Tab-separated table of C-alpha atoms in Angstrom:
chain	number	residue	atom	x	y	z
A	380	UNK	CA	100.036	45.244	-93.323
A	381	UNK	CA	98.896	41.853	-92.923
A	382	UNK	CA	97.216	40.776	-89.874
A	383	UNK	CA	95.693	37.402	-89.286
A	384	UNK	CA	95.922	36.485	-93.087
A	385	UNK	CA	93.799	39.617	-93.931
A	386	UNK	CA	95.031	42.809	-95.515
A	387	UNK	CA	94.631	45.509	-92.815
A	388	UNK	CA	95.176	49.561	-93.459
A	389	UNK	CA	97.349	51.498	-90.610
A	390	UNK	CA	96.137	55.410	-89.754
A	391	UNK	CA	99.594	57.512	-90.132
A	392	UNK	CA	98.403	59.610	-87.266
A	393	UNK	CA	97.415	57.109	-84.693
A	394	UNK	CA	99.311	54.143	-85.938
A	395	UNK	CA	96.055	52.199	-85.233
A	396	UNK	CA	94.427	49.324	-86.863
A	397	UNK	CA	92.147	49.874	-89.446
A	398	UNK	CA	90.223	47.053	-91.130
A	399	UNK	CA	89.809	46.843	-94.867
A	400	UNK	CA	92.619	47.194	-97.450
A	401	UNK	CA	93.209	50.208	-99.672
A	402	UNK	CA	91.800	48.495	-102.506
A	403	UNK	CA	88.475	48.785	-100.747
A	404	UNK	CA	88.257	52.422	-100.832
A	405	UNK	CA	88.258	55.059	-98.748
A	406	UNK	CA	85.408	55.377	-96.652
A	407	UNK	CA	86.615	52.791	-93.945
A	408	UNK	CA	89.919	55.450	-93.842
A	409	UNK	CA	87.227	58.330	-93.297
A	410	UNK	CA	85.138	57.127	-91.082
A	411	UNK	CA	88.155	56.174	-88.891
A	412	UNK	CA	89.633	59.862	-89.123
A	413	UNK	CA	85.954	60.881	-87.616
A	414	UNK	CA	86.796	59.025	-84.546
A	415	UNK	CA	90.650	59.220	-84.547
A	416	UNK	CA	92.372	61.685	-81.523
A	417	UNK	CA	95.447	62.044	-82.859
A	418	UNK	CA	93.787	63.527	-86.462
A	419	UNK	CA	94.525	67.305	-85.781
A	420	UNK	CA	91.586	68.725	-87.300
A	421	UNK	CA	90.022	66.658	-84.480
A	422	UNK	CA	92.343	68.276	-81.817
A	423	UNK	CA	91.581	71.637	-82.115
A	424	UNK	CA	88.755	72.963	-84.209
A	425	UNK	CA	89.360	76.360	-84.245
A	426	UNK	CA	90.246	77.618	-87.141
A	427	UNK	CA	94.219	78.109	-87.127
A	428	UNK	CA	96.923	80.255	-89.128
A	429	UNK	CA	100.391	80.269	-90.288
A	430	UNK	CA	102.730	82.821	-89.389
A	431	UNK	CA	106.587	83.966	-89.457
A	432	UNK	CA	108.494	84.634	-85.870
A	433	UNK	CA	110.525	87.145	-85.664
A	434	UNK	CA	113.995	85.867	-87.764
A	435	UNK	CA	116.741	85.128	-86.455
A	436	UNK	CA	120.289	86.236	-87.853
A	437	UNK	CA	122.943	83.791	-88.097
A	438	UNK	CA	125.962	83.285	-89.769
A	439	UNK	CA	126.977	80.210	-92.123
A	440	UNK	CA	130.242	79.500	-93.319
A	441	UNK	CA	130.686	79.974	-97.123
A	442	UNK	CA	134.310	79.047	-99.027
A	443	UNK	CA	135.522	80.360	-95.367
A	444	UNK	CA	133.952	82.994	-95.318
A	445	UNK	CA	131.249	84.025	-92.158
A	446	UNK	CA	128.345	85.251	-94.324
A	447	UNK	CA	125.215	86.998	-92.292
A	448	UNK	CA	121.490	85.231	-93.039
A	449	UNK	CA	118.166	85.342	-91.893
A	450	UNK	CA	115.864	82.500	-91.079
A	451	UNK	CA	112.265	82.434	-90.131
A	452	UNK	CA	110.298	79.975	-88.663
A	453	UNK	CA	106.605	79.337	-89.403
A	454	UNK	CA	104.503	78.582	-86.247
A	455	UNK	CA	100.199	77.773	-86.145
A	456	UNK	CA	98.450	80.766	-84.883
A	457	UNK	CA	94.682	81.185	-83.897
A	458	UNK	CA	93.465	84.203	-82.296
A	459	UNK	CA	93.068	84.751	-78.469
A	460	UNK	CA	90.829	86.869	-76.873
A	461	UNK	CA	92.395	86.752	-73.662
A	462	UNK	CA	96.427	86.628	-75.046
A	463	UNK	CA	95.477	89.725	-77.030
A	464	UNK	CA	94.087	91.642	-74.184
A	465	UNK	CA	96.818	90.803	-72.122
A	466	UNK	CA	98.389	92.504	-75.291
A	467	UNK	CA	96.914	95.632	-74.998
A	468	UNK	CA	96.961	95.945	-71.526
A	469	UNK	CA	100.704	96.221	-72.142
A	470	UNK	CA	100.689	98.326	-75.073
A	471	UNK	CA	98.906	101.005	-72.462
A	472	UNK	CA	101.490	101.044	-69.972
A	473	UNK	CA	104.231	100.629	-72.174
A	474	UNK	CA	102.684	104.112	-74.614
A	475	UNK	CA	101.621	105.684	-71.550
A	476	UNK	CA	97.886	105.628	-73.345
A	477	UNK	CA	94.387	106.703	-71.272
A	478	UNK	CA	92.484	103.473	-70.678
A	479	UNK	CA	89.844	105.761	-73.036
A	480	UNK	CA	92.396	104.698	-75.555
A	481	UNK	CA	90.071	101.554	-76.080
A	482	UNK	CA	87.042	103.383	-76.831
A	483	UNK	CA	88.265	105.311	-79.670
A	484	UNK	CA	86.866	105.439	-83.129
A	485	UNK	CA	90.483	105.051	-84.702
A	486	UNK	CA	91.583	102.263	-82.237
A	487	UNK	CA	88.368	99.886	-83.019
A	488	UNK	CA	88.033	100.760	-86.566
A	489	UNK	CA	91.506	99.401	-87.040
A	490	UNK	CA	91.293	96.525	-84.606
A	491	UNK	CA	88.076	95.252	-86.509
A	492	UNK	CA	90.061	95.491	-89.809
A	493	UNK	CA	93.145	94.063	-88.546
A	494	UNK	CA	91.059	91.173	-86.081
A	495	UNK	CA	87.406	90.849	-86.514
A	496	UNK	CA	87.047	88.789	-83.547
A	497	UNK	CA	88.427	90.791	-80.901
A	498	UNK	CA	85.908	92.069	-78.966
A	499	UNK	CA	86.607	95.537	-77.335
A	500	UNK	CA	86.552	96.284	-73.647
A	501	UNK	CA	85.607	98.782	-72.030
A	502	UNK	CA	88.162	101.462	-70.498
A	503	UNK	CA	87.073	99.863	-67.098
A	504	UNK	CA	88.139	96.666	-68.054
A	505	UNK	CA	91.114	97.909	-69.310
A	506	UNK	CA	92.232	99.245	-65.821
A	507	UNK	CA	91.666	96.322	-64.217
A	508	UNK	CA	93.905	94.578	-67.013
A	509	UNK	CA	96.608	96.802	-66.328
A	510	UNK	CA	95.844	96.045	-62.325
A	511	UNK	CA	96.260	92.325	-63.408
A	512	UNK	CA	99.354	93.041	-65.365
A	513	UNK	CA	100.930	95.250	-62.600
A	514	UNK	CA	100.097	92.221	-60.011
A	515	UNK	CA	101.767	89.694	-62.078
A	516	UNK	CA	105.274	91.960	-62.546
A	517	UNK	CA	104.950	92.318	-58.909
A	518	UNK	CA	105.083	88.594	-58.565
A	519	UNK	CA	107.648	87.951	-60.930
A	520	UNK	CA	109.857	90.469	-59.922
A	521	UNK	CA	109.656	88.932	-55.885
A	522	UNK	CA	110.727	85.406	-57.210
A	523	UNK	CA	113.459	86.540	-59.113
A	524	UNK	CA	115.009	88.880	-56.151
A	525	UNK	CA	114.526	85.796	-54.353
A	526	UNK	CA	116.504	83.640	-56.748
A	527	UNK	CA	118.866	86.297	-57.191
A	528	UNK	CA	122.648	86.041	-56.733
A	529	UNK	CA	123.441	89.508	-58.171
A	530	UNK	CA	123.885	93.300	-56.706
A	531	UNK	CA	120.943	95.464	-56.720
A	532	UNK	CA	121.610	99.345	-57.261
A	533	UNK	CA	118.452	101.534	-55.947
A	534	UNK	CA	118.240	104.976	-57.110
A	535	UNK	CA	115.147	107.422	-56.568
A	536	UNK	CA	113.957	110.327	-58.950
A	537	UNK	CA	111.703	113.125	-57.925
A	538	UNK	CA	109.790	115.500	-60.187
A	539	UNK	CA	106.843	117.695	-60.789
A	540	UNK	CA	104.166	116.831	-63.243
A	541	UNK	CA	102.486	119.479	-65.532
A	542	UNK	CA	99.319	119.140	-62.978
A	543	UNK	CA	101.745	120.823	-60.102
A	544	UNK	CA	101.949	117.743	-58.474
A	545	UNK	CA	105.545	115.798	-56.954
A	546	UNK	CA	106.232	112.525	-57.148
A	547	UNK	CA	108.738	110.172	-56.320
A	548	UNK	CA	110.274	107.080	-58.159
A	549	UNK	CA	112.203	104.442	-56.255
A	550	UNK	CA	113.945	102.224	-59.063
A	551	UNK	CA	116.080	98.934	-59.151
A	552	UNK	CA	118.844	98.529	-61.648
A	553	UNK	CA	120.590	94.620	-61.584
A	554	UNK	CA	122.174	92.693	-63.971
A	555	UNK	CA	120.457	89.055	-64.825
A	556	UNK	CA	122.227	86.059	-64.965
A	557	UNK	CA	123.212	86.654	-68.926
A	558	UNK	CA	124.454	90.022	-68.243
A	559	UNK	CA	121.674	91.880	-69.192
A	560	UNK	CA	121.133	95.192	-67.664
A	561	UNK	CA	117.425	95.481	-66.360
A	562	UNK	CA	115.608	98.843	-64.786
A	563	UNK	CA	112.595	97.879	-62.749
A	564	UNK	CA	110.322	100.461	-61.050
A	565	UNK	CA	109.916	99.268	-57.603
A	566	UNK	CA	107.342	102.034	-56.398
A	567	UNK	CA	106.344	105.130	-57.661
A	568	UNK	CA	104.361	107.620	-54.941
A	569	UNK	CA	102.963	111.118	-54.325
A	570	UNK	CA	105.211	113.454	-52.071
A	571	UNK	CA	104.193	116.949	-50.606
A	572	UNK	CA	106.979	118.480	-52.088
A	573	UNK	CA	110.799	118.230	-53.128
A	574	UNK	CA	113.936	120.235	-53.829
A	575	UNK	CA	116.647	120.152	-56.745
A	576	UNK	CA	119.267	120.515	-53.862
């Protein structure tokens, strides 16, 4: 571009104006990318990766014909600590695992082949993760009954665990607002004792 009779560059990434034409070279370009905000290597420093999400099926019309395909979308990804203990936290409630589970040879041998950087907690930590998680259901779970429009069918279980000890389970079943059946445990509790009749 020309700007006051002299030849002026433009960055691509913050459209700004950069003196000196191309036919100067490139260091005038670099040292503006140094300085530029919009650069992304200037953004975010970490270092990032490219990965597939899950794909999606859909279905394309071919000489009238509906024919099934998949298609993935790539994404940036950079690890995070906190994202992937968050993670785990749910992979130990959702497996039923000990919070020990952490500590195990097999768990962090394959965590610091499969992630490097993640570093391990301790099985402390890990119950107070699963506290955390637990807190934040709990929350989400009171503004959605809040919001809710729908019926809310409670049903309670009672049974005796393999340590002689009865508990009770008081769950929620409800359909969402795109008709998708959901089973949420409301409160789970130690009784004295309890009957099949």
């Amino acid at each position: 571009m020309i700007k006051d009779g002299e030849v002026r560059s433009k960055c691509s990434y913050c459209n700004g104006d950069v003196c000196g034409s191309s036919k100067s070279g490139t260091t005038i370009m670099k040292n503006h990318l140094l300085r530029c905000k919009e650069y992304p290597p200037n953004i975010n420093k970490s270092q990032t990766f490219l990965k597939f999400l899950k794909s999606e099926q859909t279905h394309a019309s071919v000489d009238d014909d509906l024919v099934a395909e998949k298609r993935s979308k790539l994404e940036v990804w950079k690890f995070k600590q906190d994202e992937t203990r968050k993670a785990l936290a749910k992979m130990i409630i959702m497996d039923e695992l000990p919070f020990r589970f952490v500590e195990r040879e097999g768990f962090q041998y394959f965590m610091s082949v499969a992630q490097p950087n993640f570093i391990f907690p301790t099985c402390w930590t890990m119950a107070r993760d699963c506290y955390q998680a637990y807190l934040e259901e709990k929350k989400n779970i009171k503004s959605f009954f809040s919001k809710c429009s729908s019926r809310i069918s409670l049903t309670t279980n009672t049974w005796t665990s393999c340590q002689n000890l009865n508990y009770m389970c008081l769950t929620a079943h409800f359909i969402d607002h795109d008709w998708n059946l959901h089973k949420k445990i409301m409160n789970f509790c130690q009784i004295s004792g309890h009957s099949g009749r």
